Amino acid sequence: KKGTRPVPCVTARGTFFIMMSSSTVLVARSPTPSRRRPCVAARSIVERQAVTAARGPRVVPQPQPVWPVLGNLPQLEFDVMRIPAQVAKLYGEMGTNTMRVALFSKAVAVRTRSYPDALRVLQWPKEMQKRKGIGLGVLQEFLGEGLASIDSSNPSYKRLLEVMNPSFRKVTTDAMLSDFAAVGGRMLDTIRQVAGPGGGEVDMQAVAGAATVDSIGLLHFRTDLGQLGRVLRGPMSADLDEGDVPAMMNDITREAQMLMLPGLLNPGLTRVLPGYARYRHAISRLDALIERVVQGRRSQGFRDEDRDVLGAILQAQDAEDGDWLTRDLVRDQLTTLFFAGSDTTASTVAWCLYELSKNQEAQRALREEVGKQLADAGGDPAKVTAKMLDACPLLAGCMKETLRVYPPAPVIMRDAPDDEVVDGYLVPKGQAIAIDIYGLHRRPDLFPEPDRWLPERWTEGGRHAPADAKALIPFAPGPRSCIGRYFAERETQLFLCILVAGFEWTPSQEPDIAHAVTITSLNGIHLNARPI
């Protein structure tokens, strides 16, 4: 009709073309993605990059239309628990590696899976507290000014790094391997009791979560939190000393994800929703536990040879110039450590076992590899050394591939320090930009057959080898890189050694994958464990 214009609305189920005139609105649906010509998206990206190089930076594209109030939520299918997966579909449908996405019309962020641009963006500062539109939101009440959320420009950030870094150095962590093994031994005992003598079903998301909390408690808080014992005792106890930390973290992260969208529309709206009461209750219980942990650690006193991070924080607070390290700031560091030091590592261990349960050949090969190292250690995991772990290429490959497919933090945000160009597009100063680790790790040009879990891509080369190994960025390399990276890697490696050597793993019920801040399963990660 004369005077009409087509407006494409890209969704995961196809593209809708809305024809608008002064009196008529017609909607027509294009063929579904499965019927489109192959390689169109890949070719359009190459063509666009060539045009951009000739013309200079352009405005970042955005799924159209941008709906009043709702922004791009219709294109994301309103799937708040799986936004990274929904955005990953849009990259291919729009033929771009960078886009603007509006979660409601005013909360707009640039997302990119462009490589190597992502490495450059990760060098930018993080100014979460100052952001307008998309910042910490309701998570501010949980994370506060922890090391992962404090602004780069805050003078306390560098001082916190100076205090906490020594506790996470390579040499410090390698000296903790026997302690990891002790927790791993408790984990084996717990699985045996849950599964029974002949084997049975175990929720490894719960067990791994309990083990990693116990690990961070013993090694960095000098406190036995007894989480593995709680797996056997059942529901959360009313005694805060015995609180179920993984359950608290699940409540916090899942409710925060659900409250995120209402908070973007109106920050005050979150406080009248039922989920907010559960969210605050979980935070209050965690805060009470943290207070007891701090009191318990202070009562032990301090020695020069101490290497635990809580001891270092409390000694810095007690120093003559320690006024800057307030009680709230101490609380925020422990909250962050509970979250980053336990939830993310547990996720990697549990998802790796899930994938190994579906790939018996890889599981047998890994068991053989780690079995040789355990034999050299006399069958005692406490005698496994860092050198022994480094001699296990398949173990490293399994860990890397799990971090690729299930990155603990699927999205990392940074803030443009000046007017910048990313992937050929103009990003104005102060704009928040999300490095889409989930999407980048699933680019087929970087990781062939990206949806398949293939640990051999890191050990054998061949057609599945990554185009560039540096494109694996689960710990966000740069000045704000994860301080606990080495701790997490060593803990994951030793736990997997113990678990694969002790049990044969087979699938049970299928997990309900969701992105609740980290990549998790809403119904647990249930596997069958048979003692070896």
Coordinates of C-alpha atoms in Angstrom, one line a residue:
K1 CA 0.0 0.0 0.0
K2 CA 1.3 3.5 -0.8
G3 CA 2.8 5.2 2.2
T4 CA 3.5 2.1 4.2
R5 CA 7.0 1.0 5.4
P6 CA 8.2 -2.3 6.6
V7 CA 9.7 -2.5 10.1
P8 CA 11.4 -5.8 10.9
C9 CA 10.9 -7.2 14.4
V10 CA 13.5 -10.0 14.9
T11 CA 12.6 -12.8 17.3
A12 CA 13.9 -16.3 18.0
R13 CA 10.9 -17.7 16.2
G14 CA 11.4 -15.7 13.0
T15 CA 11.2 -12.1 11.7
F16 CA 7.8 -10.2 11.8
F17 CA 7.4 -7.4 9.3
I18 CA 5.1 -4.7 10.6
M19 CA 3.6 -2.6 7.8
M20 CA 2.4 0.8 9.1
S21 CA 0.4 3.6 7.6
S22 CA -1.8 6.3 9.1
S23 CA -4.7 3.9 9.3
T24 CA -3.5 0.4 9.0
V25 CA -1.1 -2.0 10.8
L26 CA -0.4 -5.3 9.0
V27 CA 1.8 -8.0 10.4
A28 CA 3.5 -10.7 8.3
R29 CA 5.9 -13.4 9.4
S30 CA 9.0 -14.3 7.5
P31 CA 10.2 -17.9 7.1
T32 CA 11.5 -19.4 10.3
P33 CA 15.3 -19.4 10.9
S34 CA 15.5 -23.1 9.9
R35 CA 14.3 -22.3 6.4
R36 CA 16.7 -19.4 5.7
R37 CA 19.6 -19.6 3.3
P38 CA 22.7 -20.9 5.1
C39 CA 25.7 -18.7 5.9
V40 CA 23.7 -15.4 5.4
A41 CA 24.6 -14.2 8.9
A42 CA 28.3 -15.1 8.6
R43 CA 28.5 -13.4 5.1
S44 CA 26.7 -10.3 6.2
I45 CA 29.1 -9.8 9.2
V46 CA 32.1 -9.9 6.8
E47 CA 30.5 -7.6 4.3
R48 CA 29.5 -5.1 7.1
Q49 CA 33.0 -5.1 8.5
A50 CA 34.4 -4.2 5.1
V51 CA 31.9 -1.4 4.6
T52 CA 32.5 -0.1 8.1
A53 CA 36.3 0.0 7.5
A54 CA 35.6 2.2 4.4
R55 CA 33.0 4.5 5.9
G56 CA 34.1 4.9 9.5
P57 CA 32.2 4.0 12.7
R58 CA 28.4 3.8 12.7
V59 CA 25.6 3.7 15.2
V60 CA 25.2 0.4 17.0
P61 CA 22.3 -1.7 15.5
Q62 CA 19.3 -2.6 17.7
P63 CA 16.5 -5.2 17.2
Q64 CA 13.5 -3.4 15.7
P65 CA 11.0 -2.3 16.7
V66 CA 11.9 -0.9 20.1
W67 CA 8.5 -1.3 21.8
P68 CA 7.1 1.5 24.0
V69 CA 8.0 0.7 27.6
L70 CA 9.0 -2.9 26.8
G71 CA 12.0 -2.1 24.7
N72 CA 13.4 -5.3 23.2
L73 CA 11.8 -7.7 25.7
P74 CA 9.5 -9.2 23.0
Q75 CA 12.5 -10.1 20.9
L76 CA 14.0 -11.8 24.0
E77 CA 10.7 -13.6 24.5
F78 CA 10.4 -12.1 28.0
D79 CA 12.8 -14.9 29.1
V80 CA 14.4 -13.1 32.0
M81 CA 16.2 -16.3 33.2
R82 CA 17.8 -17.0 29.9
I83 CA 18.8 -13.6 28.4
P84 CA 22.3 -14.6 27.3
A85 CA 20.9 -17.5 25.3
Q86 CA 18.2 -15.3 23.7
V87 CA 20.7 -12.6 22.8
A88 CA 22.9 -15.3 21.2
K89 CA 20.1 -16.1 18.8
L90 CA 19.7 -12.5 17.9
Y91 CA 23.4 -12.1 16.9
G92 CA 22.9 -14.7 14.2
E93 CA 19.6 -13.5 13.1
M94 CA 20.7 -9.8 12.8
G95 CA 24.1 -10.7 11.2
T96 CA 26.1 -8.8 13.8
N97 CA 28.5 -9.3 16.7
T98 CA 27.5 -6.1 18.5
M99 CA 24.0 -4.7 19.2
R100 CA 22.1 -2.4 21.5
V101 CA 19.5 -4.2 23.6
A102 CA 16.8 -2.4 25.7
L103 CA 15.4 -4.1 28.8
F104 CA 12.5 -1.7 28.9
S105 CA 12.8 1.4 26.8
K106 CA 15.1 3.4 29.1
A107 CA 17.5 0.7 30.2
V108 CA 19.8 0.3 27.2
A109 CA 23.1 -1.5 27.0
V110 CA 25.5 -2.3 24.2
R111 CA 26.4 -6.0 24.1
T112 CA 29.3 -7.4 22.1
R113 CA 30.7 -10.7 21.3
S114 CA 33.2 -9.1 18.9
Y115 CA 36.7 -10.5 19.1
P116 CA 39.4 -9.3 19.7
D117 CA 37.5 -6.2 20.6
A118 CA 36.3 -7.9 23.8
L119 CA 39.9 -8.1 25.0
R120 CA 40.3 -4.3 24.6
V121 CA 37.0 -3.5 26.2
L122 CA 38.1 -5.6 29.3
Q123 CA 40.9 -3.1 29.8
W124 CA 38.4 -0.4 30.4
P125 CA 37.3 0.6 34.0
K126 CA 34.3 -0.7 35.8
E127 CA 32.1 2.0 37.3
M128 CA 29.0 0.0 38.4
Q129 CA 28.0 2.4 41.2
K130 CA 27.8 5.4 38.8
R131 CA 25.9 3.8 36.0
K132 CA 22.5 5.1 34.9
G133 CA 20.0 2.7 33.6
I134 CA 21.8 -0.7 33.9
G135 CA 23.9 -0.9 37.0
L136 CA 23.9 -3.3 40.0
G137 CA 20.2 -2.6 40.6
V138 CA 18.8 -4.9 43.3
L139 CA 22.2 -6.7 43.6
Q140 CA 23.6 -3.6 45.2
E141 CA 22.0 -4.7 48.4
F142 CA 23.8 -8.0 48.2
L143 CA 27.3 -7.2 46.8
G144 CA 27.7 -3.6 48.1
E145 CA 31.3 -2.5 47.4
G146 CA 32.9 -5.9 47.2
L147 CA 36.0 -6.4 45.1
A148 CA 34.0 -7.4 42.1
S149 CA 31.5 -4.5 42.3
I150 CA 33.4 -1.5 43.7
D151 CA 34.2 1.2 41.1
S152 CA 37.7 1.3 39.6
S153 CA 37.9 5.0 40.5
N154 CA 37.2 4.3 44.2
P155 CA 40.4 4.8 46.2
S156 CA 39.5 1.8 48.3
Y157 CA 39.7 -0.5 45.3
K158 CA 43.5 -0.5 45.0
R159 CA 43.9 -0.7 48.7
L160 CA 41.7 -3.8 48.8
L161 CA 43.7 -5.4 46.1
E162 CA 46.9 -4.8 48.1
V163 CA 45.4 -6.4 51.1
M164 CA 43.8 -9.4 49.4
N165 CA 46.1 -10.3 46.5
P166 CA 48.8 -12.1 48.5
S167 CA 46.2 -14.7 49.7
F168 CA 45.4 -15.7 46.1
R169 CA 48.9 -15.9 44.6
K170 CA 49.9 -19.0 42.8
V171 CA 52.5 -20.0 45.5
T172 CA 49.9 -19.5 48.2
T173 CA 47.2 -21.5 46.5
D174 CA 49.6 -24.4 45.6
A175 CA 50.4 -24.7 49.2
M176 CA 46.7 -25.4 49.9
L177 CA 46.4 -28.5 47.7
S178 CA 46.4 -30.8 50.7
D179 CA 43.5 -28.7 52.2
F180 CA 41.6 -29.0 49.0
A181 CA 42.1 -32.8 49.2
A182 CA 40.8 -32.9 52.7
V183 CA 37.5 -31.2 51.6
G184 CA 37.5 -33.5 48.6
G185 CA 37.7 -36.5 50.9
R186 CA 34.6 -35.2 52.9
M187 CA 32.8 -34.8 49.6
L188 CA 33.5 -38.4 48.6
D189 CA 32.1 -39.6 52.0
T190 CA 29.0 -37.4 51.5
I191 CA 28.3 -38.9 48.0
R192 CA 28.8 -42.4 49.3
Q193 CA 26.2 -41.8 52.0
V194 CA 23.7 -40.1 49.7
A195 CA 24.1 -42.6 46.8
G196 CA 24.2 -45.7 49.0
P197 CA 26.6 -48.7 48.9
G198 CA 25.6 -49.7 45.4
G199 CA 25.4 -46.2 44.0
G200 CA 22.5 -44.0 43.3
E201 CA 21.3 -40.5 42.3
V202 CA 23.1 -37.4 43.7
D203 CA 22.5 -33.7 43.1
M204 CA 26.0 -32.6 42.3
Q205 CA 25.0 -29.0 42.1
A206 CA 24.2 -29.2 45.8
V207 CA 27.1 -31.3 46.8
A208 CA 29.7 -29.3 44.9
G209 CA 28.2 -26.1 46.3
A210 CA 28.6 -27.4 49.8
A211 CA 32.1 -28.5 49.2
T212 CA 33.3 -25.2 47.7
V213 CA 31.7 -23.3 50.6
D214 CA 33.5 -25.5 53.1
S215 CA 36.7 -25.0 51.1
I216 CA 36.6 -21.2 51.2
G217 CA 35.6 -21.3 54.8
L218 CA 38.5 -23.5 55.9
L219 CA 41.1 -21.9 53.8
H220 CA 40.2 -18.2 53.8
F221 CA 38.0 -17.7 56.8
R222 CA 39.6 -20.3 59.1
T223 CA 36.1 -21.5 59.9
D224 CA 34.5 -24.9 59.5
L225 CA 31.1 -24.1 58.0
G226 CA 30.0 -27.7 57.9
Q227 CA 28.1 -27.5 54.6
L228 CA 28.7 -31.0 53.4
G229 CA 27.2 -32.2 56.7
R230 CA 24.1 -30.2 55.9
V231 CA 23.7 -32.1 52.6
L232 CA 23.1 -35.2 54.7
R233 CA 21.0 -33.5 57.4
G234 CA 18.5 -32.1 54.9
P235 CA 16.7 -28.7 55.0
M236 CA 18.2 -25.6 56.3
S237 CA 18.5 -25.4 60.1
A238 CA 17.2 -22.5 62.1
D239 CA 20.7 -22.2 63.7
L240 CA 22.5 -19.5 61.7
D241 CA 25.9 -21.2 62.5
E242 CA 24.6 -24.1 60.5
G243 CA 22.9 -22.1 57.7
D244 CA 22.8 -23.7 54.3
V245 CA 25.0 -21.2 52.4
P246 CA 24.4 -22.7 48.9
A247 CA 20.7 -22.5 49.5
M248 CA 21.0 -18.8 50.6
M249 CA 23.1 -18.1 47.5
N250 CA 20.5 -19.7 45.2
D251 CA 17.7 -17.7 46.8
I252 CA 19.7 -14.5 46.4
T253 CA 20.8 -15.0 42.8
R254 CA 17.6 -16.3 41.5
E255 CA 15.4 -13.7 43.1
A256 CA 17.8 -11.0 42.1
Q257 CA 17.5 -12.1 38.5
M258 CA 13.7 -12.1 38.6
L259 CA 13.6 -8.7 40.3
M260 CA 16.1 -7.2 37.8
L261 CA 13.5 -6.2 35.2
P262 CA 10.9 -4.6 37.5
G263 CA 13.8 -2.7 39.0
L264 CA 14.8 -1.3 35.7
L265 CA 11.2 -0.1 35.1
N266 CA 11.0 1.5 38.6
P267 CA 13.5 0.8 41.4
G268 CA 10.8 1.1 44.0
L269 CA 8.7 -1.6 42.4
T270 CA 11.0 -4.4 43.5
R271 CA 10.2 -3.8 47.2
V272 CA 6.5 -4.5 46.8
L273 CA 7.0 -7.8 45.0
P274 CA 6.9 -11.2 46.9
G275 CA 10.3 -12.2 45.7
Y276 CA 11.9 -9.2 47.4
A277 CA 11.0 -10.5 50.9
R278 CA 12.7 -13.8 50.1
Y279 CA 15.7 -12.0 48.7
R280 CA 16.1 -9.8 51.8
H281 CA 15.6 -12.7 54.1
A282 CA 18.4 -14.7 52.4
I283 CA 20.7 -11.7 52.6
S284 CA 19.9 -11.2 56.3
R285 CA 20.7 -14.8 57.1
L286 CA 23.9 -14.6 55.2
D287 CA 24.9 -11.3 57.0
A288 CA 24.3 -12.9 60.4
L289 CA 26.5 -15.9 59.4
I290 CA 29.2 -13.5 58.2
E291 CA 29.1 -11.6 61.5
R292 CA 29.7 -14.8 63.4
V293 CA 32.5 -15.9 61.0
V294 CA 34.3 -12.5 61.5
Q295 CA 34.0 -12.7 65.3
G296 CA 35.3 -16.3 65.2
R297 CA 38.3 -15.4 63.1
R298 CA 39.2 -12.4 65.2
S299 CA 39.1 -14.5 68.3
Q300 CA 41.8 -16.8 66.9
G301 CA 44.3 -14.0 66.7
F302 CA 46.8 -13.5 63.9
R303 CA 50.3 -14.9 63.1
D304 CA 52.9 -13.8 60.6
E305 CA 52.5 -17.1 58.7
D306 CA 48.7 -16.7 58.2
R307 CA 47.7 -16.6 54.6
D308 CA 43.9 -16.6 54.8
V309 CA 42.2 -13.6 53.2
L310 CA 39.9 -12.8 56.1
G311 CA 42.9 -12.6 58.5
A312 CA 44.6 -10.2 56.1
I313 CA 41.4 -8.0 55.9
L314 CA 41.0 -7.9 59.7
Q315 CA 44.6 -7.1 60.3
A316 CA 44.4 -4.2 57.8
Q317 CA 41.3 -3.0 59.6
D318 CA 43.1 -3.1 62.9
A319 CA 46.1 -1.2 61.6
E320 CA 46.8 2.4 62.6
D321 CA 45.5 3.7 59.2
G322 CA 42.7 1.1 58.9
D323 CA 39.8 3.5 59.3
W324 CA 39.0 3.3 55.6
L325 CA 38.2 -0.4 56.0
T326 CA 34.8 0.0 57.6
R327 CA 32.6 -2.8 59.0
D328 CA 30.3 -2.6 55.9
L329 CA 33.3 -2.8 53.5
V330 CA 34.6 -5.9 55.3
R331 CA 31.1 -7.4 55.1
D332 CA 31.0 -6.7 51.3
Q333 CA 34.3 -8.5 50.7
L334 CA 33.1 -11.6 52.5
T335 CA 29.8 -11.6 50.7
T336 CA 31.7 -11.4 47.4
L337 CA 34.0 -14.2 48.4
F338 CA 31.1 -16.4 49.4
F339 CA 29.5 -15.8 46.0
A340 CA 32.5 -15.8 43.7
G341 CA 34.6 -18.2 45.7
S342 CA 32.0 -20.9 46.0
D343 CA 29.1 -20.6 43.6
T344 CA 31.2 -20.2 40.5
T345 CA 33.6 -23.0 41.2
A346 CA 30.8 -25.3 42.2
S347 CA 29.1 -24.6 38.9
T348 CA 32.2 -25.6 36.9
V349 CA 32.7 -28.9 38.9
A350 CA 29.0 -29.9 38.6
W351 CA 28.6 -29.0 34.9
C352 CA 31.9 -30.8 34.0
L353 CA 30.6 -34.0 35.7
Y354 CA 27.3 -33.6 33.9
E355 CA 29.1 -33.5 30.5
L356 CA 31.4 -36.4 31.5
S357 CA 28.3 -38.4 32.4
K358 CA 27.1 -38.1 28.8
N359 CA 30.6 -38.8 27.3
Q360 CA 31.8 -42.1 28.7
E361 CA 34.8 -42.2 26.5
A362 CA 36.1 -38.9 27.8
Q363 CA 35.3 -40.0 31.3
R364 CA 37.3 -43.2 31.0
A365 CA 40.2 -41.4 29.5
L366 CA 40.2 -38.8 32.2
R367 CA 40.0 -41.5 34.9
E368 CA 43.0 -43.2 33.4
E369 CA 45.0 -39.9 33.2
V370 CA 44.3 -38.8 36.8
G371 CA 44.7 -42.4 38.1
K372 CA 48.3 -42.3 37.0
Q373 CA 49.0 -39.2 39.1
L374 CA 47.1 -40.5 42.1
A375 CA 49.1 -43.7 41.8
D376 CA 52.3 -41.7 41.9
A377 CA 51.0 -40.0 45.0
G378 CA 50.5 -43.4 46.7
G379 CA 46.8 -43.2 46.2
D380 CA 46.6 -40.2 48.6
P381 CA 45.0 -37.1 47.0
A382 CA 46.7 -35.0 49.8
K383 CA 50.0 -35.8 48.2
V384 CA 49.1 -34.7 44.7
T385 CA 51.3 -31.7 43.7
A386 CA 50.7 -28.8 41.4
K387 CA 53.2 -30.4 39.0
M388 CA 51.1 -33.6 38.9
L389 CA 48.0 -31.6 38.1
D390 CA 49.9 -29.7 35.3
A391 CA 50.8 -33.1 33.8
C392 CA 47.1 -33.8 33.1
P393 CA 46.2 -32.2 29.7
L394 CA 42.8 -33.8 29.4
L395 CA 41.9 -32.6 32.9
A396 CA 42.8 -29.1 31.8
G397 CA 40.9 -29.6 28.6
C398 CA 37.7 -30.7 30.5
M399 CA 38.0 -27.7 32.8
K400 CA 38.5 -25.2 29.9
E401 CA 35.7 -26.7 27.8
T402 CA 33.3 -26.5 30.7
L403 CA 34.3 -22.9 31.4
R404 CA 33.7 -22.2 27.7
V405 CA 30.2 -23.8 27.5
Y406 CA 29.1 -22.8 31.0
P407 CA 31.0 -19.6 31.8
P408 CA 30.5 -18.7 35.5
A409 CA 29.8 -15.1 34.6
P410 CA 28.1 -15.1 31.2
V411 CA 28.2 -11.3 30.9
I412 CA 30.8 -8.9 32.2
M413 CA 30.2 -5.1 31.9
R414 CA 32.7 -2.2 31.5
D415 CA 32.3 1.5 31.0
A416 CA 33.6 3.5 28.0
P417 CA 36.3 5.9 29.3
D418 CA 36.0 8.1 26.2
D419 CA 34.2 8.0 22.9
E420 CA 35.3 4.6 21.6
V421 CA 34.9 2.4 18.5
V422 CA 34.0 -1.3 19.1
D423 CA 33.5 -3.7 16.2
G424 CA 33.3 -0.6 13.9
Y425 CA 30.5 1.0 15.9
L426 CA 30.6 4.2 17.9
V427 CA 30.3 3.8 21.7
P428 CA 30.0 7.2 23.5
K429 CA 31.9 8.0 26.6
G430 CA 30.2 6.7 29.8
Q431 CA 28.2 4.0 27.9
A432 CA 28.0 0.7 29.7
I433 CA 29.0 -2.1 27.4
A434 CA 28.5 -5.8 28.1
I435 CA 31.1 -8.3 27.0
D436 CA 28.9 -11.2 26.1
I437 CA 31.2 -14.1 27.2
Y438 CA 28.4 -16.6 26.7
G439 CA 27.9 -15.4 23.1
L440 CA 31.6 -15.0 22.3
H441 CA 32.3 -18.6 23.5
R442 CA 29.6 -19.8 21.1
R443 CA 30.9 -18.2 17.9
P444 CA 31.4 -20.9 15.3
D445 CA 34.3 -19.1 13.7
L446 CA 36.2 -19.2 17.0
F447 CA 35.0 -22.5 18.3
P448 CA 33.8 -25.0 15.6
E449 CA 30.6 -26.7 16.6
P450 CA 30.3 -24.4 19.6
D451 CA 27.3 -26.1 21.2
R452 CA 29.1 -29.4 21.6
W453 CA 31.2 -30.1 24.7
L454 CA 34.5 -31.3 23.3
P455 CA 37.5 -31.3 25.7
E456 CA 39.7 -32.7 22.9
R457 CA 39.5 -29.3 21.2
W458 CA 42.1 -28.2 23.8
T459 CA 44.4 -31.3 23.6
E460 CA 44.3 -32.7 20.1
G461 CA 44.0 -29.7 17.8
G462 CA 42.3 -30.7 14.5
R463 CA 39.1 -29.2 13.1
H464 CA 37.6 -28.5 16.5
A465 CA 40.6 -26.6 17.9
P466 CA 39.9 -23.0 18.8
A467 CA 40.8 -20.4 16.2
D468 CA 42.4 -18.4 18.9
A469 CA 42.9 -19.9 22.4
K470 CA 42.8 -16.4 23.9
A471 CA 39.1 -16.1 23.0
L472 CA 38.4 -18.2 26.1
I473 CA 37.8 -15.5 28.6
P474 CA 35.8 -16.9 31.6
F475 CA 37.8 -14.9 34.1
A476 CA 37.7 -11.6 32.2
P477 CA 41.4 -10.8 31.6
G478 CA 42.4 -7.3 32.3
P479 CA 42.9 -4.9 35.2
R480 CA 39.6 -6.2 36.8
S481 CA 40.3 -9.9 36.2
C482 CA 39.1 -12.3 38.8
I483 CA 41.5 -12.3 41.8
G484 CA 40.6 -15.9 42.6
R485 CA 41.2 -17.4 39.2
Y486 CA 44.1 -19.6 40.2
F487 CA 42.3 -20.7 43.4
A488 CA 39.3 -21.7 41.4
E489 CA 41.3 -23.6 38.8
R490 CA 43.3 -25.6 41.3
E491 CA 40.2 -26.4 43.4
T492 CA 38.3 -27.5 40.3
Q493 CA 41.2 -29.7 39.1
L494 CA 41.7 -31.5 42.4
F495 CA 38.0 -32.0 43.0
L496 CA 37.5 -33.5 39.5
C497 CA 40.5 -35.8 40.1
I498 CA 38.9 -37.1 43.3
L499 CA 35.4 -37.4 41.9
V500 CA 36.3 -39.1 38.6
A501 CA 38.7 -41.6 40.4
G502 CA 36.1 -42.4 43.0
F503 CA 32.9 -42.8 41.0
E504 CA 31.5 -43.7 37.6
W505 CA 29.1 -41.0 36.5
T506 CA 26.0 -41.5 34.3
P507 CA 23.1 -39.1 33.5
S508 CA 19.9 -38.9 35.5
Q509 CA 17.3 -36.2 35.0
E510 CA 17.9 -33.4 32.5
P511 CA 18.9 -30.1 34.1
D512 CA 16.8 -27.0 33.6
I513 CA 19.5 -24.5 32.6
A514 CA 19.1 -20.9 33.6
H515 CA 21.2 -17.8 33.9
A516 CA 20.6 -16.6 37.5
V517 CA 23.7 -14.3 37.6
T518 CA 25.7 -17.5 37.0
I519 CA 24.8 -20.4 34.8
T520 CA 22.8 -22.8 37.0
S521 CA 20.1 -25.4 36.9
L522 CA 16.7 -24.7 38.4
N523 CA 16.2 -28.3 39.3
G524 CA 19.7 -29.2 40.3
I525 CA 22.3 -31.3 38.5
H526 CA 21.3 -34.9 39.3
L527 CA 23.7 -37.7 38.3
N528 CA 24.0 -41.4 39.1
A529 CA 27.2 -42.1 41.0
R530 CA 28.5 -45.7 41.2
P531 CA 31.5 -46.4 43.5
I532 CA 34.6 -47.7 41.8

